[in-house]
PDB file of C-alpha atoms in Angstrom:
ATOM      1  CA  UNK M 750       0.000   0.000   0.000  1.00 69.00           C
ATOM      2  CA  UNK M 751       1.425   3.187  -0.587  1.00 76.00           C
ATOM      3  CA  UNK M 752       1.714   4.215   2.966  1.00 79.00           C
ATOM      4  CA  UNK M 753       4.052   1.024   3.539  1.00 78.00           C
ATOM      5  CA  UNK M 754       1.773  -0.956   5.590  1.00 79.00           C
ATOM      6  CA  UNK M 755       1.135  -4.417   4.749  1.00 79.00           C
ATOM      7  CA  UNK M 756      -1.515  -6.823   4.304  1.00 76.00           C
ATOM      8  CA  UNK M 757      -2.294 -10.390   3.256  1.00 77.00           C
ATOM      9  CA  UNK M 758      -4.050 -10.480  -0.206  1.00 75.00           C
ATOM     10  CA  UNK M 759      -7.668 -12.103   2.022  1.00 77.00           C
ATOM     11  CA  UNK M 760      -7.685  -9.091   4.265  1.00 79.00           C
ATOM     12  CA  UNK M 761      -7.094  -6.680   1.711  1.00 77.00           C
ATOM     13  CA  UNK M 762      -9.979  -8.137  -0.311  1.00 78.00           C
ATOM     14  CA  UNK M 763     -12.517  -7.870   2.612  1.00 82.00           C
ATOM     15  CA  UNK M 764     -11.704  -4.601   3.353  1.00 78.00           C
ATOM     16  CA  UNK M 765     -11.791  -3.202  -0.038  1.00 77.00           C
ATOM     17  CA  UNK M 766     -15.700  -5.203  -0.338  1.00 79.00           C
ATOM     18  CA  UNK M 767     -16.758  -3.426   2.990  1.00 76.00           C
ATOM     19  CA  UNK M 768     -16.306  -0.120   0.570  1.00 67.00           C
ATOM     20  CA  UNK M 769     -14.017   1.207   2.682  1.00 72.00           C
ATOM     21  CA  UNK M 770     -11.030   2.379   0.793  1.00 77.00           C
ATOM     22  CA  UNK M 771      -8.627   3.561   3.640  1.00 81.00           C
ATOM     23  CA  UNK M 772      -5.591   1.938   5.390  1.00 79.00           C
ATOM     24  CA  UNK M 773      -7.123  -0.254   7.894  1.00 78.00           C
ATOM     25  CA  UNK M 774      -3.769   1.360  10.417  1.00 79.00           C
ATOM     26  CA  UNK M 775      -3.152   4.543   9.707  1.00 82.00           C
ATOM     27  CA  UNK M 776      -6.312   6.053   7.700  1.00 80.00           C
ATOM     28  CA  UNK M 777      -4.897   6.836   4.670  1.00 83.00           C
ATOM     29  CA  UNK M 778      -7.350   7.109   1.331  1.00 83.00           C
ATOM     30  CA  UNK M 779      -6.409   3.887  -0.445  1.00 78.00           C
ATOM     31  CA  UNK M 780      -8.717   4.038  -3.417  1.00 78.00           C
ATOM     32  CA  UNK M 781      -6.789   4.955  -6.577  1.00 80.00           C
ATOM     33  CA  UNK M 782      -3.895   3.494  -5.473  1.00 79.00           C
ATOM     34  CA  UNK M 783      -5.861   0.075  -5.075  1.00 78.00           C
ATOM     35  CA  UNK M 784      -7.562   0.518  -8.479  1.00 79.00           C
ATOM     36  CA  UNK M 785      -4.333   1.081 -10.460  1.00 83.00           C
ATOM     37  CA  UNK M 786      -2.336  -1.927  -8.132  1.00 79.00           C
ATOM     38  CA  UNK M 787      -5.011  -4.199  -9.146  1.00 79.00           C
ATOM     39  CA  UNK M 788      -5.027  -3.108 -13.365  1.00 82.00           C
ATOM     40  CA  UNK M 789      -1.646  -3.669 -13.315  1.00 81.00           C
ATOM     41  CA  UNK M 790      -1.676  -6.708 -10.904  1.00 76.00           C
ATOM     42  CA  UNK M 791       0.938  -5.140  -8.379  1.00 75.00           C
ATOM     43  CA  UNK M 792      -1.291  -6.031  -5.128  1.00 74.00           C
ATOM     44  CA  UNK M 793       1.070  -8.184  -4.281  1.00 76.00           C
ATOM     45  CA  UNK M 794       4.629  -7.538  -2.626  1.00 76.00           C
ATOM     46  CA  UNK M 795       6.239 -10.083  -4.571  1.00 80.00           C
ATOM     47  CA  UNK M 796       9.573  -9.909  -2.408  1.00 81.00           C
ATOM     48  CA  UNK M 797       7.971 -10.549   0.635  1.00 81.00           C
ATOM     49  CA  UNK M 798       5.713 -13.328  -0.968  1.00 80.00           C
ATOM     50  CA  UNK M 799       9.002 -14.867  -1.948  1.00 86.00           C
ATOM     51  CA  UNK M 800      10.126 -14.912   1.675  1.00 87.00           C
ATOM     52  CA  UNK M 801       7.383 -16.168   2.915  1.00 83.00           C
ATOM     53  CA  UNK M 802       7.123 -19.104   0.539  1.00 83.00           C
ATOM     54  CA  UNK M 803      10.854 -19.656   1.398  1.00 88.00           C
ATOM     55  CA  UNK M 804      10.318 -19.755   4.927  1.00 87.00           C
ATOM     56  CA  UNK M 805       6.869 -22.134   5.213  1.00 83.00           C
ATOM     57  CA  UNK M 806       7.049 -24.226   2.411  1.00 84.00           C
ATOM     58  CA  UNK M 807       4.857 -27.122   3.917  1.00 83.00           C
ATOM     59  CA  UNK M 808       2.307 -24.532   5.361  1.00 82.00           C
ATOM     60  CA  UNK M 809       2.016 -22.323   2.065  1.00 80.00           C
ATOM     61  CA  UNK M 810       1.620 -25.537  -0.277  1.00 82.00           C
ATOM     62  CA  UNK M 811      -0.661 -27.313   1.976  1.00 81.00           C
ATOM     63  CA  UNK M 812      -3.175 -24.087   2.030  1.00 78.00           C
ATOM     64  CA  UNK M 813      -2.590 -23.736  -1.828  1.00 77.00           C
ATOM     65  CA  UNK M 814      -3.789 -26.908  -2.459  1.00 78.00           C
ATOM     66  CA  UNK M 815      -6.679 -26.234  -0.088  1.00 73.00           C
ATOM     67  CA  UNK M 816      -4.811 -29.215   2.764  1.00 71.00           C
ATOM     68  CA  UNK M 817      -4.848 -26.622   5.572  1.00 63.00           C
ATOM     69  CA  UNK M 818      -4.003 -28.330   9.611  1.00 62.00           C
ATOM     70  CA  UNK M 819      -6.466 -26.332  12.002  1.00 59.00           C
ATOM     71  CA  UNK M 820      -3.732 -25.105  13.859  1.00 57.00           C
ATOM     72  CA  UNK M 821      -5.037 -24.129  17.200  1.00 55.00           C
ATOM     73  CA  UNK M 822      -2.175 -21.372  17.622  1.00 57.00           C
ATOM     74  CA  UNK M 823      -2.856 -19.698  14.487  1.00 56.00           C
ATOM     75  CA  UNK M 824      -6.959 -19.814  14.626  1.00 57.00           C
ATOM     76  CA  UNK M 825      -7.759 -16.693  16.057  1.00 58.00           C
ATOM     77  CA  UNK M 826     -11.643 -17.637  15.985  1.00 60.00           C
ATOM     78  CA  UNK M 827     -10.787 -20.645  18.136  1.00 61.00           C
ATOM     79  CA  UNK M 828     -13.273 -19.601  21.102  1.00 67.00           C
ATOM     80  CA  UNK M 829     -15.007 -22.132  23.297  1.00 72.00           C
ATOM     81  CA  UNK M 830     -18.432 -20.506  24.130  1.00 76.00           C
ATOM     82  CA  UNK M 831     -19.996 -22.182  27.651  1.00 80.00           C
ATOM     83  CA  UNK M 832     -23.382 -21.479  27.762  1.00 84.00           C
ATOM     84  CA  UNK M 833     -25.120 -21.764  31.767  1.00 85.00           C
ATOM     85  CA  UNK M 834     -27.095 -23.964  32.665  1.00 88.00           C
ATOM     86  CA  UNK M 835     -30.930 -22.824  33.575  1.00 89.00           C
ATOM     87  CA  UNK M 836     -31.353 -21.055  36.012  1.00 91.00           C
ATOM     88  CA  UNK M 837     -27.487 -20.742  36.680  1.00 92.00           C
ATOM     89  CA  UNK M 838     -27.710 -17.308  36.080  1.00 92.00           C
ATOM     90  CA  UNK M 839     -30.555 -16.681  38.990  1.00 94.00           C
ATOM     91  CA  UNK M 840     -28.766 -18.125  41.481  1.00 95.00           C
ATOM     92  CA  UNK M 841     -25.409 -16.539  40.976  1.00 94.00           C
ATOM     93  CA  UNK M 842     -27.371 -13.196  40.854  1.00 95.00           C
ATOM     94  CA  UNK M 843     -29.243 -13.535  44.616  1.00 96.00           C
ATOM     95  CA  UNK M 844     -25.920 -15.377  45.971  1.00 96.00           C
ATOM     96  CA  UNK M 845     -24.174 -11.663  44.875  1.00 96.00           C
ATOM     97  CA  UNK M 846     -27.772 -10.341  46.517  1.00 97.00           C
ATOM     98  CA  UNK M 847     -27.297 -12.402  49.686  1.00 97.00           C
ATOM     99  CA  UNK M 848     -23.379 -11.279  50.318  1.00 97.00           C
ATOM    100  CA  UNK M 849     -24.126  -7.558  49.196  1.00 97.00           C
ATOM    101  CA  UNK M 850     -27.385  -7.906  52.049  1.00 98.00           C
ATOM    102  CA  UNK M 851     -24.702  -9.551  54.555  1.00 97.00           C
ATOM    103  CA  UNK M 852     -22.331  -7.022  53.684  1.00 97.00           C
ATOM    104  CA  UNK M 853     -24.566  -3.835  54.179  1.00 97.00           C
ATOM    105  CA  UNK M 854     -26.059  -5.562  57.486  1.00 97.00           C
ATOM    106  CA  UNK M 855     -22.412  -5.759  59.131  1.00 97.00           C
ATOM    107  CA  UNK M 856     -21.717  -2.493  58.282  1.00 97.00           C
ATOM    108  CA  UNK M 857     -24.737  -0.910  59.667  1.00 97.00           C
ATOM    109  CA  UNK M 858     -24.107  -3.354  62.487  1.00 97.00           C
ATOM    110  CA  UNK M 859     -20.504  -1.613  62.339  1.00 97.00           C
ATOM    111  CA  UNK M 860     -21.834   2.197  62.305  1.00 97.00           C
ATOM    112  CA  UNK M 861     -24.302   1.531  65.241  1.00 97.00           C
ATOM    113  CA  UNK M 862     -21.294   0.344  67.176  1.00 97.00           C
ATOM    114  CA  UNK M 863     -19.354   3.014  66.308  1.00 96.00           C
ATOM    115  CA  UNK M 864     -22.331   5.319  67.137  1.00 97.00           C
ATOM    116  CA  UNK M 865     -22.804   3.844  70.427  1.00 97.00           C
ATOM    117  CA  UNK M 866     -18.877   4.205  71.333  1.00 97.00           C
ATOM    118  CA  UNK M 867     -19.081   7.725  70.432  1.00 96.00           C
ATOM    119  CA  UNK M 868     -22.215   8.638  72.510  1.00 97.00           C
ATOM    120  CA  UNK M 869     -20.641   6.999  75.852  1.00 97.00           C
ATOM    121  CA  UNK M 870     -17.529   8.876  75.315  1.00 96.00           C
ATOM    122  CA  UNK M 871     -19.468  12.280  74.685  1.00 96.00           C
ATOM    123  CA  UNK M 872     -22.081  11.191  78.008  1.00 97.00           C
ATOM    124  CA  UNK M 873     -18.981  10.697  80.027  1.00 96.00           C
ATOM    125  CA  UNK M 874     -16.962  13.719  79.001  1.00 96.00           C
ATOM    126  CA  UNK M 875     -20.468  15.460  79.480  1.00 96.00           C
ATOM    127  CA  UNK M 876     -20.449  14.001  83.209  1.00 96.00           C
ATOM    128  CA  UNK M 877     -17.088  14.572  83.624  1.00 96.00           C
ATOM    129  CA  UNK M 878     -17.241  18.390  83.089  1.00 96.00           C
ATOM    130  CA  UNK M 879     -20.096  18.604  85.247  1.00 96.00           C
ATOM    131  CA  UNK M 880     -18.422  17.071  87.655  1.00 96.00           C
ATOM    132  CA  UNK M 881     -15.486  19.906  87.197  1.00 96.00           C
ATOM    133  CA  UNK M 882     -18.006  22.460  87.166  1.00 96.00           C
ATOM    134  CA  UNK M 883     -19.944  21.191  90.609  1.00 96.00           C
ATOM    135  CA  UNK M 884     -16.122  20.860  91.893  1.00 96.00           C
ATOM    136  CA  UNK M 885     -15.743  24.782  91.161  1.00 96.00           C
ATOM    137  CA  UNK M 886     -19.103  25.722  92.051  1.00 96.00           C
ATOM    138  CA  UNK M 887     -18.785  24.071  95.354  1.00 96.00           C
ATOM    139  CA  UNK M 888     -15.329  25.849  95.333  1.00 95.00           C
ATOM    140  CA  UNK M 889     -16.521  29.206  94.741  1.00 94.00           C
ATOM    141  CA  UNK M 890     -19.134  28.603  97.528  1.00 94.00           C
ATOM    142  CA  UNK M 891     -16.767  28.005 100.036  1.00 93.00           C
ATOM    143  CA  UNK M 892     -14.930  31.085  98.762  1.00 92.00           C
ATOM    144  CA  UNK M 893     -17.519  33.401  98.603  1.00 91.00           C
ATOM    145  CA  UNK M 894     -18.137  32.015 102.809  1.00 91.00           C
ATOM    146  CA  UNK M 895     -14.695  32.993 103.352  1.00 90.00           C
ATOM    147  CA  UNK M 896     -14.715  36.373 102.318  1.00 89.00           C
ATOM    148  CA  UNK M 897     -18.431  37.084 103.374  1.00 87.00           C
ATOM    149  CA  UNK M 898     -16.954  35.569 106.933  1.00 86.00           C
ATOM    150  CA  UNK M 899     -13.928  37.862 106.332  1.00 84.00           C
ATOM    151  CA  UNK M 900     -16.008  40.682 105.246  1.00 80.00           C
ATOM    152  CA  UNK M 901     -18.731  40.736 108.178  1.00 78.00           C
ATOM    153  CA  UNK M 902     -15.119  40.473 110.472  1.00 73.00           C
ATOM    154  CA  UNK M 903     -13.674  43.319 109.237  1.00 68.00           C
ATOM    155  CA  UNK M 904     -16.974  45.316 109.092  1.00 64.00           C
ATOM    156  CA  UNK M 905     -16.808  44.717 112.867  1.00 64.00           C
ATOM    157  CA  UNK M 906     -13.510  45.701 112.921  1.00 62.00           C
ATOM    158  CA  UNK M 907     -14.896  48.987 111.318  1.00 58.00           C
ATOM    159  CA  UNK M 908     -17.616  49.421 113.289  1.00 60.00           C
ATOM    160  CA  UNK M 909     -15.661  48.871 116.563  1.00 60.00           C
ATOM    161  CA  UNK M 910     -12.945  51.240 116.018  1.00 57.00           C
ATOM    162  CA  UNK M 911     -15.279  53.729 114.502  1.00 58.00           C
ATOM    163  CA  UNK M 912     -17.224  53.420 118.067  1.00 57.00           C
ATOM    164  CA  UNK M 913     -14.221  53.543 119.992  1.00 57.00           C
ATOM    165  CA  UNK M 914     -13.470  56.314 118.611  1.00 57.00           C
ATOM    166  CA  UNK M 915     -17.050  58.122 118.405  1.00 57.00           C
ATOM    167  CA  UNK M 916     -16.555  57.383 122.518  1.00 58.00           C
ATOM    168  CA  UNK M 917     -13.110  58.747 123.055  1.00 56.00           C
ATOM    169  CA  UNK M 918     -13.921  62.308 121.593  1.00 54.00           C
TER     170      UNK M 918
END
């Protein structure tokens, strides 16, 4: 082909009938280029048809004269099709069903857990802090006794000396 790819004389033919005249690899608009190779019977790379003949005699006569082994390495189309057996296809869909159910159950199972874990930890920091807090209230109580107590002394204090000294003038 002119843009130097290659291909066997079969696949050429099939994909010059499917009316598509471009190089199957790169694209390239084949058509006149085909039309003149095959006026002037140049389709074929007569070197490398040489080589090949030279290289698989045995295999190149044999599908000449039409002998061709079914060679399991070079039969692409060699595809074993198993079909399932009824109902085959149910049961592997609601055994997928089941484990996708099992799977969602453990990890709500899972999230609930880790749910429950995180509301004891938040009730006993909560119980915790009131606990500070009662600490500190109680604290502050005791406080506020002090100085009231310390307060209502010195007012005495106050009162007394003012008095002593309301009675010494």
């Amino acid at each position: 082909m002119p843009c130097c790819y290659e291909l066997c004389l079969e696949c050429f033919k099939q994909n010059v009938e499917e009316a598509n005249f471009c190089c199957p690899m790169c694209r390239t608009r084949i058509s006149t280029w085909a039309r003149r190779a095959a006026r002037n019977k140049a389709l074929v790379n007569e070197v490398r048809w040489t080589a090949i003949k030279n290289a698989f005699t045995d295999q190149v006569k044999n599908r000449l004269e039409g002998l061709e082994e079914e060679d399991e390495e070079m039969n692409a189309l060699n595809i074993s099709i198993k079909l399932a057996e009824p109902g085959e296809i149910r049961s592997e869909f609601e055994e997928q069903l089941r484990m996708l159910r099992e799977q969602r159950a453990l990890e709500a199972r899972q999230e609930a857990e880790a749910s429950e874990r995180l509301i004891r930890q938040l009730q006993e920091e909560e119980a915790r802090k009131l606990a500070e807090l009662e600490e500190i209230r109680r604290k502050d109580e005791e406080l506020a006794l002090q100085l009231s107590r310390a307060s209502s002394n010195d007012s005495e204090i106050v009162i007394r000396s003012s008095t002593s000294r309301s009675h010494s003038s």
